[in-house]
PDB file of C-alpha atoms in Angstrom:
ATOM      1  CA  ARG L   1      87.807 119.507 106.924  1.00 79.00           C
ATOM      2  CA  THR L   2      88.647 119.429 110.630  1.00 82.00           C
ATOM      3  CA  ALA L   3      86.174 116.611 111.242  1.00 83.00           C
ATOM      4  CA  LEU L   4      87.760 114.631 108.410  1.00 88.00           C
ATOM      5  CA  LEU L   5      91.259 115.218 109.814  1.00 88.00           C
ATOM      6  CA  LEU L   6      90.127 113.830 113.187  1.00 85.00           C
ATOM      7  CA  THR L   7      88.027 110.953 111.795  1.00 88.00           C
ATOM      8  CA  LEU L   8      90.546 109.472 109.368  1.00 94.00           C
ATOM      9  CA  PRO L   9      93.122 108.624 112.088  1.00 91.00           C
ATOM     10  CA  THR L  10      90.527 106.740 114.136  1.00 88.00           C
ATOM     11  CA  LEU L  11      89.611 104.678 111.069  1.00 93.00           C
ATOM     12  CA  LEU L  12      93.285 103.930 110.397  1.00 95.00           C
ATOM     13  CA  TRP L  13      93.893 102.998 114.061  1.00 92.00           C
ATOM     14  CA  ALA L  14      90.883 100.692 114.007  1.00 91.00           C
ATOM     15  CA  GLY L  15      92.345  99.114 110.878  1.00 94.00           C
ATOM     16  CA  ASN L  16      95.635  98.672 112.740  1.00 95.00           C
ATOM     17  CA  ALA L  17      93.864  96.629 115.436  1.00 93.00           C
ATOM     18  CA  VAL L  18      92.057  94.516 112.864  1.00 93.00           C
ATOM     19  CA  VAL L  19      95.245  93.896 110.863  1.00 94.00           C
ATOM     20  CA  GLY L  20      97.139  93.012 114.036  1.00 92.00           C
ATOM     21  CA  ARG L  21      94.420  90.518 114.912  1.00 92.00           C
ATOM     22  CA  ALA L  22      94.325  89.117 111.361  1.00 91.00           C
ATOM     23  CA  ILE L  23      98.033  88.211 111.305  1.00 91.00           C
ATOM     24  CA  ALA L  24      98.211  87.014 114.931  1.00 88.00           C
ATOM     25  CA  GLY L  25     100.368  83.899 115.030  1.00 85.00           C
ATOM     26  CA  GLN L  26     102.026  84.711 111.697  1.00 88.00           C
ATOM     27  CA  PHE L  27     104.482  87.280 113.057  1.00 89.00           C
ATOM     28  CA  PRO L  28     105.920  87.829 116.566  1.00 91.00           C
ATOM     29  CA  PRO L  29     104.047  90.813 118.092  1.00 93.00           C
ATOM     30  CA  VAL L  30     107.062  92.733 119.451  1.00 94.00           C
ATOM     31  CA  ALA L  31     108.971  92.140 116.223  1.00 93.00           C
ATOM     32  CA  LEU L  32     105.903  93.283 114.258  1.00 94.00           C
ATOM     33  CA  ASN L  33     105.913  96.565 116.155  1.00 95.00           C
ATOM     34  CA  TRP L  34     109.678  96.961 115.607  1.00 95.00           C
ATOM     35  CA  VAL L  35     109.459  96.319 111.855  1.00 94.00           C
ATOM     36  CA  ARG L  36     106.443  98.635 111.628  1.00 95.00           C
ATOM     37  CA  TRP L  37     108.266 101.620 113.101  1.00 96.00           C
ATOM     38  CA  LEU L  38     111.561 100.925 111.362  1.00 96.00           C
ATOM     39  CA  SER L  39     109.678 100.907 108.047  1.00 95.00           C
ATOM     40  CA  ALA L  40     107.905 104.149 108.985  1.00 95.00           C
ATOM     41  CA  LEU L  41     111.276 105.722 109.790  1.00 95.00           C
ATOM     42  CA  VAL L  42     112.634 104.774 106.367  1.00 95.00           C
ATOM     43  CA  VAL L  43     109.653 106.494 104.747  1.00 93.00           C
ATOM     44  CA  LEU L  44     109.994 109.595 106.964  1.00 92.00           C
ATOM     45  CA  ALA L  45     113.767 110.009 106.680  1.00 92.00           C
ATOM     46  CA  PRO L  46     113.891 111.928 103.362  1.00 91.00           C
ATOM     47  CA  PHE L  47     111.334 114.428 104.671  1.00 88.00           C
ATOM     48  CA  VAL L  48     113.032 115.201 107.995  1.00 91.00           C
ATOM     49  CA  ILE L  49     116.786 115.000 107.336  1.00 91.00           C
ATOM     50  CA  VAL L  50     116.880 118.306 105.432  1.00 86.00           C
ATOM     51  CA  GLY L  51     114.947 120.094 108.164  1.00 84.00           C
ATOM     52  CA  MET L  52     117.200 118.692 110.889  1.00 87.00           C
ATOM     53  CA  ARG L  53     120.341 119.814 109.054  1.00 86.00           C
ATOM     54  CA  ARG L  54     118.862 123.270 108.709  1.00 85.00           C
ATOM     55  CA  ARG L  55     118.272 123.388 112.471  1.00 80.00           C
ATOM     56  CA  GLY L  56     121.712 122.142 113.449  1.00 80.00           C
ATOM     57  CA  GLY L  57     121.421 118.365 113.155  1.00 82.00           C
ATOM     58  CA  TRP L  58     120.230 115.779 115.661  1.00 86.00           C
ATOM     59  CA  PRO L  59     118.496 117.383 118.702  1.00 85.00           C
ATOM     60  CA  ARG L  60     120.952 116.109 121.337  1.00 82.00           C
ATOM     61  CA  ALA L  61     119.681 118.370 124.110  1.00 79.00           C
ATOM     62  CA  SER L  62     116.304 116.608 124.241  1.00 85.00           C
ATOM     63  CA  TRP L  63     117.543 113.033 124.718  1.00 88.00           C
ATOM     64  CA  ARG L  64     116.578 112.820 128.413  1.00 90.00           C
ATOM     65  CA  VAL L  65     112.895 113.324 127.668  1.00 91.00           C
ATOM     66  CA  MET L  66     112.869 111.672 124.248  1.00 93.00           C
ATOM     67  CA  ILE L  67     114.100 108.335 125.648  1.00 94.00           C
ATOM     68  CA  PRO L  68     111.000 107.738 127.838  1.00 94.00           C
ATOM     69  CA  ILE L  69     108.708 109.248 125.191  1.00 92.00           C
ATOM     70  CA  GLY L  70     110.081 106.935 122.503  1.00 93.00           C
ATOM     71  CA  LEU L  71     110.104 103.907 124.776  1.00 94.00           C
ATOM     72  CA  LEU L  72     106.524 104.409 125.996  1.00 93.00           C
ATOM     73  CA  GLY L  73     104.890 105.600 122.781  1.00 90.00           C
ATOM     74  CA  VAL L  74     106.688 103.735 120.003  1.00 92.00           C
ATOM     75  CA  GLY L  75     108.151 100.832 121.972  1.00 92.00           C
ATOM     76  CA  ALA L  76     105.829  99.793 124.799  1.00 94.00           C
ATOM     77  CA  TYR L  77     102.317 100.864 123.786  1.00 92.00           C
ATOM     78  CA  ASN L  78     102.259  99.458 120.276  1.00 90.00           C
ATOM     79  CA  ALA L  79     104.128  96.265 121.165  1.00 94.00           C
ATOM     80  CA  LEU L  80     101.702  95.596 124.025  1.00 95.00           C
ATOM     81  CA  GLN L  81      98.763  96.243 121.685  1.00 94.00           C
ATOM     82  CA  TYR L  82     100.023  93.640 119.206  1.00 95.00           C
ATOM     83  CA  MET L  83     100.634  91.246 122.099  1.00 94.00           C
ATOM     84  CA  ALA L  84      97.048  91.871 123.209  1.00 94.00           C
ATOM     85  CA  LEU L  85      95.708  91.043 119.762  1.00 93.00           C
ATOM     86  CA  GLN L  86      97.215  87.564 119.924  1.00 92.00           C
ATOM     87  CA  THR L  87      94.412  86.482 122.289  1.00 91.00           C
ATOM     88  CA  SER L  88      91.962  89.402 122.522  1.00 89.00           C
ATOM     89  CA  THR L  89      89.611  90.523 119.758  1.00 85.00           C
ATOM     90  CA  ALA L  90      90.106  93.826 117.948  1.00 87.00           C
ATOM     91  CA  VAL L  91      86.796  95.073 119.387  1.00 81.00           C
ATOM     92  CA  ASN L  92      87.794  94.242 122.972  1.00 85.00           C
ATOM     93  CA  ALA L  93      91.225  95.836 122.552  1.00 89.00           C
ATOM     94  CA  THR L  94      89.894  99.076 121.092  1.00 85.00           C
ATOM     95  CA  LEU L  95      87.118  99.332 123.694  1.00 82.00           C
ATOM     96  CA  ILE L  96      89.640  98.962 126.503  1.00 86.00           C
ATOM     97  CA  GLY L  97      91.809 101.525 124.738  1.00 85.00           C
ATOM     98  CA  ALA L  98      88.829 103.878 124.477  1.00 78.00           C
ATOM     99  CA  SER L  99      88.900 104.277 128.272  1.00 79.00           C
ATOM    100  CA  MET L 100      92.212 106.104 127.845  1.00 81.00           C
ATOM    101  CA  PRO L 101      90.974 109.514 129.109  1.00 77.00           C
ATOM    102  CA  ALA L 102      90.010 107.929 132.430  1.00 79.00           C
ATOM    103  CA  TRP L 103      93.466 106.419 132.868  1.00 85.00           C
ATOM    104  CA  ILE L 104      95.078 109.711 131.847  1.00 83.00           C
ATOM    105  CA  LEU L 105      93.186 111.471 134.642  1.00 81.00           C
ATOM    106  CA  GLY L 106      94.321 108.898 137.179  1.00 86.00           C
ATOM    107  CA  VAL L 107      97.972 108.955 136.079  1.00 89.00           C
ATOM    108  CA  GLY L 108      97.936 112.762 136.026  1.00 87.00           C
ATOM    109  CA  ALA L 109      96.552 112.981 139.561  1.00 87.00           C
ATOM    110  CA  LEU L 110      98.838 110.312 141.026  1.00 89.00           C
ATOM    111  CA  PHE L 111     102.140 111.081 139.304  1.00 91.00           C
ATOM    112  CA  PHE L 112     101.973 114.595 137.789  1.00 88.00           C
ATOM    113  CA  HIS L 113     100.100 116.548 140.500  1.00 87.00           C
ATOM    114  CA  ALA L 114      97.251 117.365 138.140  1.00 83.00           C
ATOM    115  CA  GLN L 115      94.053 118.864 139.533  1.00 83.00           C
ATOM    116  CA  VAL L 116      91.136 116.488 138.911  1.00 78.00           C
ATOM    117  CA  SER L 117      87.584 117.481 139.838  1.00 82.00           C
ATOM    118  CA  ALA L 118      85.014 115.219 141.480  1.00 83.00           C
ATOM    119  CA  ARG L 119      83.026 115.254 138.232  1.00 82.00           C
ATOM    120  CA  GLN L 120      86.074 114.007 136.328  1.00 79.00           C
ATOM    121  CA  TRP L 121      86.600 111.193 138.847  1.00 83.00           C
ATOM    122  CA  LEU L 122      82.949 110.249 138.349  1.00 84.00           C
ATOM    123  CA  GLY L 123      83.449 110.215 134.580  1.00 80.00           C
ATOM    124  CA  ALA L 124      86.564 108.090 134.982  1.00 77.00           C
ATOM    125  CA  THR L 125      84.632 105.621 137.134  1.00 81.00           C
ATOM    126  CA  VAL L 126      81.856 105.341 134.558  1.00 84.00           C
ATOM    127  CA  SER L 127      84.410 104.742 131.784  1.00 78.00           C
ATOM    128  CA  ILE L 128      86.134 102.046 133.821  1.00 80.00           C
ATOM    129  CA  GLY L 129      82.671 100.509 134.197  1.00 83.00           C
ATOM    130  CA  GLY L 130      82.640 100.219 130.406  1.00 81.00           C
ATOM    131  CA  VAL L 131      85.961  98.361 130.498  1.00 77.00           C
ATOM    132  CA  LEU L 132      84.602  95.991 133.176  1.00 79.00           C
ATOM    133  CA  CYS L 133      81.574  95.412 130.955  1.00 83.00           C
ATOM    134  CA  VAL L 134      83.918  94.214 128.191  1.00 78.00           C
ATOM    135  CA  LEU L 135      86.026  92.079 130.513  1.00 74.00           C
ATOM    136  CA  SER L 136      82.989  90.432 132.132  1.00 78.00           C
ATOM    137  CA  GLN L 137      81.205  90.042 128.772  1.00 74.00           C
ATOM    138  CA  GLY L 138      78.217  91.928 130.143  1.00 78.00           C
ATOM    139  CA  ASP L 139      77.594  89.558 133.059  1.00 77.00           C
ATOM    140  CA  PRO L 140      78.261  91.211 136.475  1.00 75.00           C
ATOM    141  CA  ALA L 141      78.331  87.771 138.106  1.00 71.00           C
ATOM    142  CA  ARG L 142      81.513  87.011 136.129  1.00 70.00           C
ATOM    143  CA  LEU L 143      83.392  89.729 138.014  1.00 64.00           C
ATOM    144  CA  ALA L 144      83.484  87.587 141.176  1.00 64.00           C
ATOM    145  CA  SER L 145      85.423  84.887 139.353  1.00 61.00           C
ATOM    146  CA  LEU L 146      86.801  86.914 136.476  1.00 62.00           C
ATOM    147  CA  SER L 147      89.245  85.048 134.270  1.00 64.00           C
ATOM    148  CA  LEU L 148      90.888  87.393 131.796  1.00 69.00           C
ATOM    149  CA  VAL L 149      92.584  86.401 128.596  1.00 82.00           C
ATOM    150  CA  PRO L 150      96.197  87.654 128.529  1.00 89.00           C
ATOM    151  CA  GLY L 151      95.344  90.055 125.725  1.00 92.00           C
ATOM    152  CA  ASP L 152      92.928  92.046 127.890  1.00 89.00           C
ATOM    153  CA  LEU L 153      95.630  92.535 130.528  1.00 91.00           C
ATOM    154  CA  TYR L 154      98.210  93.513 127.909  1.00 94.00           C
ATOM    155  CA  MET L 155      95.810  96.126 126.541  1.00 94.00           C
ATOM    156  CA  LEU L 156      95.200  97.533 130.020  1.00 92.00           C
ATOM    157  CA  LEU L 157      98.957  97.821 130.505  1.00 95.00           C
ATOM    158  CA  ALA L 158      99.304  99.451 127.067  1.00 94.00           C
ATOM    159  CA  THR L 159      96.671 102.006 128.058  1.00 92.00           C
ATOM    160  CA  VAL L 160      98.578 102.894 131.226  1.00 93.00           C
ATOM    161  CA  CYS L 161     101.802 103.282 129.206  1.00 93.00           C
ATOM    162  CA  TRP L 162     100.061 105.642 126.781  1.00 89.00           C
ATOM    163  CA  SER L 163      98.727 107.681 129.708  1.00 89.00           C
ATOM    164  CA  PHE L 164     102.274 108.307 130.955  1.00 92.00           C
ATOM    165  CA  TYR L 165     103.318 109.078 127.371  1.00 90.00           C
ATOM    166  CA  THR L 166     100.535 111.650 127.070  1.00 86.00           C
ATOM    167  CA  TRP L 167     101.560 113.454 130.251  1.00 88.00           C
ATOM    168  CA  LEU L 168     105.190 113.550 129.158  1.00 89.00           C
ATOM    169  CA  LEU L 169     104.042 115.185 125.927  1.00 85.00           C
ATOM    170  CA  ARG L 170     102.033 117.763 127.846  1.00 83.00           C
ATOM    171  CA  ARG L 171     104.782 118.599 130.323  1.00 85.00           C
ATOM    172  CA  LYS L 172     108.062 117.892 128.543  1.00 86.00           C
ATOM    173  CA  ARG L 173     107.559 117.845 124.748  1.00 85.00           C
ATOM    174  CA  PRO L 174     110.619 119.357 122.998  1.00 87.00           C
ATOM    175  CA  ALA L 175     109.972 122.220 120.603  1.00 84.00           C
ATOM    176  CA  LEU L 176     110.435 120.200 117.406  1.00 85.00           C
ATOM    177  CA  PRO L 177     108.322 120.271 114.214  1.00 84.00           C
ATOM    178  CA  GLY L 178     105.731 117.483 114.037  1.00 81.00           C
ATOM    179  CA  LEU L 179     107.437 115.109 111.582  1.00 87.00           C
ATOM    180  CA  GLU L 180     110.862 115.607 113.144  1.00 89.00           C
ATOM    181  CA  PHE L 181     109.448 114.932 116.599  1.00 89.00           C
ATOM    182  CA  LEU L 182     107.837 111.731 115.307  1.00 91.00           C
ATOM    183  CA  ALA L 183     111.078 110.643 113.626  1.00 92.00           C
ATOM    184  CA  VAL L 184     113.169 111.276 116.755  1.00 93.00           C
ATOM    185  CA  GLN L 185     110.857 109.317 119.019  1.00 92.00           C
ATOM    186  CA  ILE L 186     110.780 106.464 116.470  1.00 94.00           C
ATOM    187  CA  VAL L 187     114.600 106.319 116.498  1.00 95.00           C
ATOM    188  CA  TYR L 188     114.721 106.073 120.292  1.00 94.00           C
ATOM    189  CA  GLY L 189     111.802 103.646 120.391  1.00 95.00           C
ATOM    190  CA  VAL L 190     113.340 101.343 117.761  1.00 95.00           C
ATOM    191  CA  LEU L 191     116.784 101.365 119.401  1.00 95.00           C
ATOM    192  CA  LEU L 192     115.482 100.763 122.923  1.00 93.00           C
ATOM    193  CA  SER L 193     113.057  98.019 121.920  1.00 93.00           C
ATOM    194  CA  ALA L 194     115.607  96.049 119.867  1.00 93.00           C
ATOM    195  CA  PRO L 195     116.811  94.049 122.925  1.00 93.00           C
ATOM    196  CA  ILE L 196     113.181  93.191 123.720  1.00 92.00           C
ATOM    197  CA  VAL L 197     112.749  91.829 120.183  1.00 92.00           C
ATOM    198  CA  ALA L 198     115.811  89.636 120.716  1.00 90.00           C
ATOM    199  CA  LEU L 199     114.440  88.481 124.076  1.00 90.00           C
ATOM    200  CA  GLU L 200     111.079  87.654 122.498  1.00 89.00           C
ATOM    201  CA  ASN L 201     112.783  85.507 119.909  1.00 85.00           C
ATOM    202  CA  ALA L 202     114.915  83.754 122.524  1.00 84.00           C
ATOM    203  CA  VAL L 203     112.103  83.021 124.998  1.00 82.00           C
ATOM    204  CA  GLY L 204     109.268  82.019 122.709  1.00 71.00           C
ATOM    205  CA  PRO L 205     110.196  82.143 119.050  1.00 65.00           C
ATOM    206  CA  ILE L 206     107.334  82.566 116.604  1.00 70.00           C
ATOM    207  CA  ALA L 207     108.065  81.868 112.970  1.00 73.00           C
ATOM    208  CA  MET L 208     107.857  84.876 110.659  1.00 80.00           C
ATOM    209  CA  HIS L 209     105.642  83.974 107.731  1.00 82.00           C
ATOM    210  CA  TRP L 210     106.630  86.352 104.922  1.00 86.00           C
ATOM    211  CA  THR L 211     103.438  85.891 102.931  1.00 88.00           C
ATOM    212  CA  PRO L 212     101.867  88.510 100.628  1.00 91.00           C
ATOM    213  CA  THR L 213      99.257  89.098 103.347  1.00 88.00           C
ATOM    214  CA  VAL L 214     101.948  89.866 105.934  1.00 90.00           C
ATOM    215  CA  PHE L 215     103.773  92.187 103.521  1.00 92.00           C
ATOM    216  CA  ALA L 216     100.525  94.046 102.804  1.00 93.00           C
ATOM    217  CA  ALA L 217      99.805  94.277 106.538  1.00 93.00           C
ATOM    218  CA  LEU L 218     103.266  95.704 107.250  1.00 94.00           C
ATOM    219  CA  ALA L 219     102.929  98.254 104.452  1.00 94.00           C
ATOM    220  CA  TYR L 220      99.569  99.361 105.827  1.00 95.00           C
ATOM    221  CA  ILE L 221     100.575  99.694 109.481  1.00 95.00           C
ATOM    222  CA  ALA L 222     103.884 101.415 108.626  1.00 94.00           C
ATOM    223  CA  ILE L 223     102.227 104.125 106.511  1.00 94.00           C
ATOM    224  CA  GLY L 224      98.556 104.417 107.514  1.00 94.00           C
ATOM    225  CA  PRO L 225      98.358 104.270 111.342  1.00 93.00           C
ATOM    226  CA  SER L 226     101.980 105.366 111.838  1.00 91.00           C
ATOM    227  CA  ILE L 227     102.433 108.349 109.490  1.00 91.00           C
ATOM    228  CA  VAL L 228      99.184 109.395 107.796  1.00 92.00           C
ATOM    229  CA  ALA L 229      97.142 109.132 110.996  1.00 89.00           C
ATOM    230  CA  TYR L 230      99.763 111.017 113.003  1.00 84.00           C
ATOM    231  CA  VAL L 231      99.994 113.903 110.514  1.00 85.00           C
ATOM    232  CA  CYS L 232      96.199 114.214 110.170  1.00 89.00           C
ATOM    233  CA  TRP L 233      95.741 114.069 113.933  1.00 83.00           C
ATOM    234  CA  ASP L 234      98.404 116.730 114.496  1.00 79.00           C
ATOM    235  CA  TYR L 235      96.734 119.118 112.066  1.00 82.00           C
ATOM    236  CA  GLY L 236      93.267 118.262 113.368  1.00 82.00           C
ATOM    237  CA  VAL L 237      94.207 118.975 116.985  1.00 74.00           C
ATOM    238  CA  ALA L 238      95.834 122.244 115.914  1.00 74.00           C
ATOM    239  CA  ARG L 239      92.541 123.301 114.286  1.00 79.00           C
ATOM    240  CA  ALA L 240      90.081 121.961 116.886  1.00 71.00           C
ATOM    241  CA  GLY L 241      91.968 122.382 120.161  1.00 64.00           C
ATOM    242  CA  ALA L 242      92.668 119.822 122.848  1.00 55.00           C
ATOM    243  CA  THR L 243      89.127 118.971 124.020  1.00 54.00           C
ATOM    244  CA  VAL L 244      87.096 118.034 120.938  1.00 60.00           C
ATOM    245  CA  PRO L 245      89.527 115.378 119.582  1.00 68.00           C
ATOM    246  CA  VAL L 246      89.017 113.226 122.700  1.00 66.00           C
ATOM    247  CA  PHE L 247      85.504 112.454 121.506  1.00 66.00           C
ATOM    248  CA  PHE L 248      86.706 111.490 118.026  1.00 75.00           C
ATOM    249  CA  VAL L 249      89.078 108.906 119.547  1.00 75.00           C
ATOM    250  CA  ASN L 250      86.037 106.922 120.610  1.00 72.00           C
ATOM    251  CA  LEU L 251      85.113 106.322 116.986  1.00 78.00           C
ATOM    252  CA  THR L 252      87.979 103.783 116.959  1.00 83.00           C
ATOM    253  CA  PRO L 253      86.061 100.913 118.636  1.00 82.00           C
ATOM    254  CA  LEU L 254      83.035 101.670 116.443  1.00 80.00           C
ATOM    255  CA  PHE L 255      85.144 101.389 113.283  1.00 86.00           C
ATOM    256  CA  ALA L 256      86.909  98.333 114.723  1.00 86.00           C
ATOM    257  CA  THR L 257      83.547  96.641 115.266  1.00 83.00           C
ATOM    258  CA  ILE L 258      82.502  97.257 111.657  1.00 85.00           C
ATOM    259  CA  LEU L 259      85.870  96.203 110.211  1.00 88.00           C
ATOM    260  CA  SER L 260      86.111  93.129 112.462  1.00 87.00           C
ATOM    261  CA  ALA L 261      82.714  91.929 111.323  1.00 83.00           C
ATOM    262  CA  ALA L 262      83.537  92.586 107.656  1.00 83.00           C
ATOM    263  CA  VAL L 263      87.135  91.312 107.560  1.00 85.00           C
ATOM    264  CA  LEU L 264      87.469  88.827 110.428  1.00 85.00           C
ATOM    265  CA  GLY L 265      83.887  87.641 110.844  1.00 83.00           C
ATOM    266  CA  GLU L 266      83.979  88.605 114.549  1.00 78.00           C
ATOM    267  CA  ALA L 267      80.405  89.721 115.185  1.00 77.00           C
ATOM    268  CA  PRO L 268      79.828  92.255 117.994  1.00 78.00           C
ATOM    269  CA  HIS L 269      77.693  91.474 121.054  1.00 80.00           C
ATOM    270  CA  LEU L 270      75.203  93.562 123.030  1.00 84.00           C
ATOM    271  CA  TYR L 271      77.703  94.063 125.849  1.00 82.00           C
ATOM    272  CA  HIS L 272      80.071  95.736 123.376  1.00 83.00           C
ATOM    273  CA  GLY L 273      77.399  98.360 122.705  1.00 86.00           C
ATOM    274  CA  ALA L 274      76.742  98.830 126.427  1.00 86.00           C
ATOM    275  CA  ALA L 275      80.463  99.229 127.096  1.00 82.00           C
ATOM    276  CA  PHE L 276      80.782 101.759 124.267  1.00 82.00           C
ATOM    277  CA  LEU L 277      77.950 103.864 125.717  1.00 86.00           C
ATOM    278  CA  LEU L 278      79.416 103.721 129.237  1.00 84.00           C
ATOM    279  CA  ILE L 279      82.840 104.833 128.002  1.00 79.00           C
ATOM    280  CA  LEU L 280      81.316 107.699 126.012  1.00 80.00           C
ATOM    281  CA  ALA L 281      79.180 108.783 128.978  1.00 83.00           C
ATOM    282  CA  GLY L 282      82.184 108.728 131.280  1.00 78.00           C
ATOM    283  CA  ILE L 283      84.282 110.833 128.937  1.00 73.00           C
ATOM    284  CA  ALA L 284      81.412 113.303 128.443  1.00 76.00           C
ATOM    285  CA  LEU L 285      81.249 113.713 132.241  1.00 77.00           C
ATOM    286  CA  ALA L 286      85.006 114.021 132.589  1.00 68.00           C
ATOM    287  CA  MET L 287      85.334 116.624 129.824  1.00 64.00           C
ATOM    288  CA  THR L 288      82.777 118.946 131.451  1.00 65.00           C
ATOM    289  CA  ASN L 289      84.399 121.815 133.337  1.00 54.00           C
ATOM    290  CA  THR L 290      87.879 120.519 132.534  1.00 47.00           C
ATOM    291  CA  PRO L 291      90.594 122.247 134.588  1.00 43.00           C
ATOM    292  CA  ARG L 292      93.390 124.142 132.895  1.00 43.00           C
ATOM    293  CA  ARG L 293      95.781 122.083 130.865  1.00 40.00           C
ATOM    294  CA  PRO L 294      98.921 121.165 132.869  1.00 38.00           C
ATOM    295  CA  GLY L 295     101.603 123.758 132.378  1.00 40.00           C
ATOM    296  CA  ALA L 296      99.216 126.178 130.663  1.00 32.00           C
TER     297      ALA L 296
END
């Protein structure tokens, strides 16, 4: 049951990348993220309002930490991922995202005074090697004159944003029940990203094509990756602890590869497999002899 709880979210997140890639050009990416989370909030509202009233209403005391958490997690990360999928493939985006533990180590050491061992730095380096394998398409000679598509850079930036988000959760997470915490960060994320949606429309307007495919895509990403995946992941982490789930996250690019080939016709290449193995090896190194969790 625990394995299922941790596997289902990675499948749903892979589907999110594939869906985002499938409707690229049909819906503005920042607006897509905004509509996604607003729709998720509408679905969540009936389940959290009663609990909030019982606990005294809106958690005003936590606004200082919830603003950056909502902006980074709901606003920045997901918007940047959809921006990435305009020009980068779902496989590339999820492989770059799979190097997340390496970036988390770096952000923790540089900005949160986390203790990182030499073995963890080695693991981080190996994982970054996997990202470089994706970016260079498996040809080391390309690194000397590397020309990245914008989507790869957006996904790197999204990964850094999620790393800061993760550390804020570890150090500052308010003591709220899971669904209420999700709803509160969605509210802040939606409110704070609204001006960015307006700016996106003003600078480079992309027509919104309200086709049945787009409606189906919005329904999927608002419920599957946003709510179902979150709830399953929360319960799965509670059952398995903090270490084991990191390895399940790396099923996402594997599922994305399968779904991309089946749905989008984007066949994987040998360098994708090499990058996947490098990222897994790096995380296996980094998770050995892990120091105490920050604040533990």
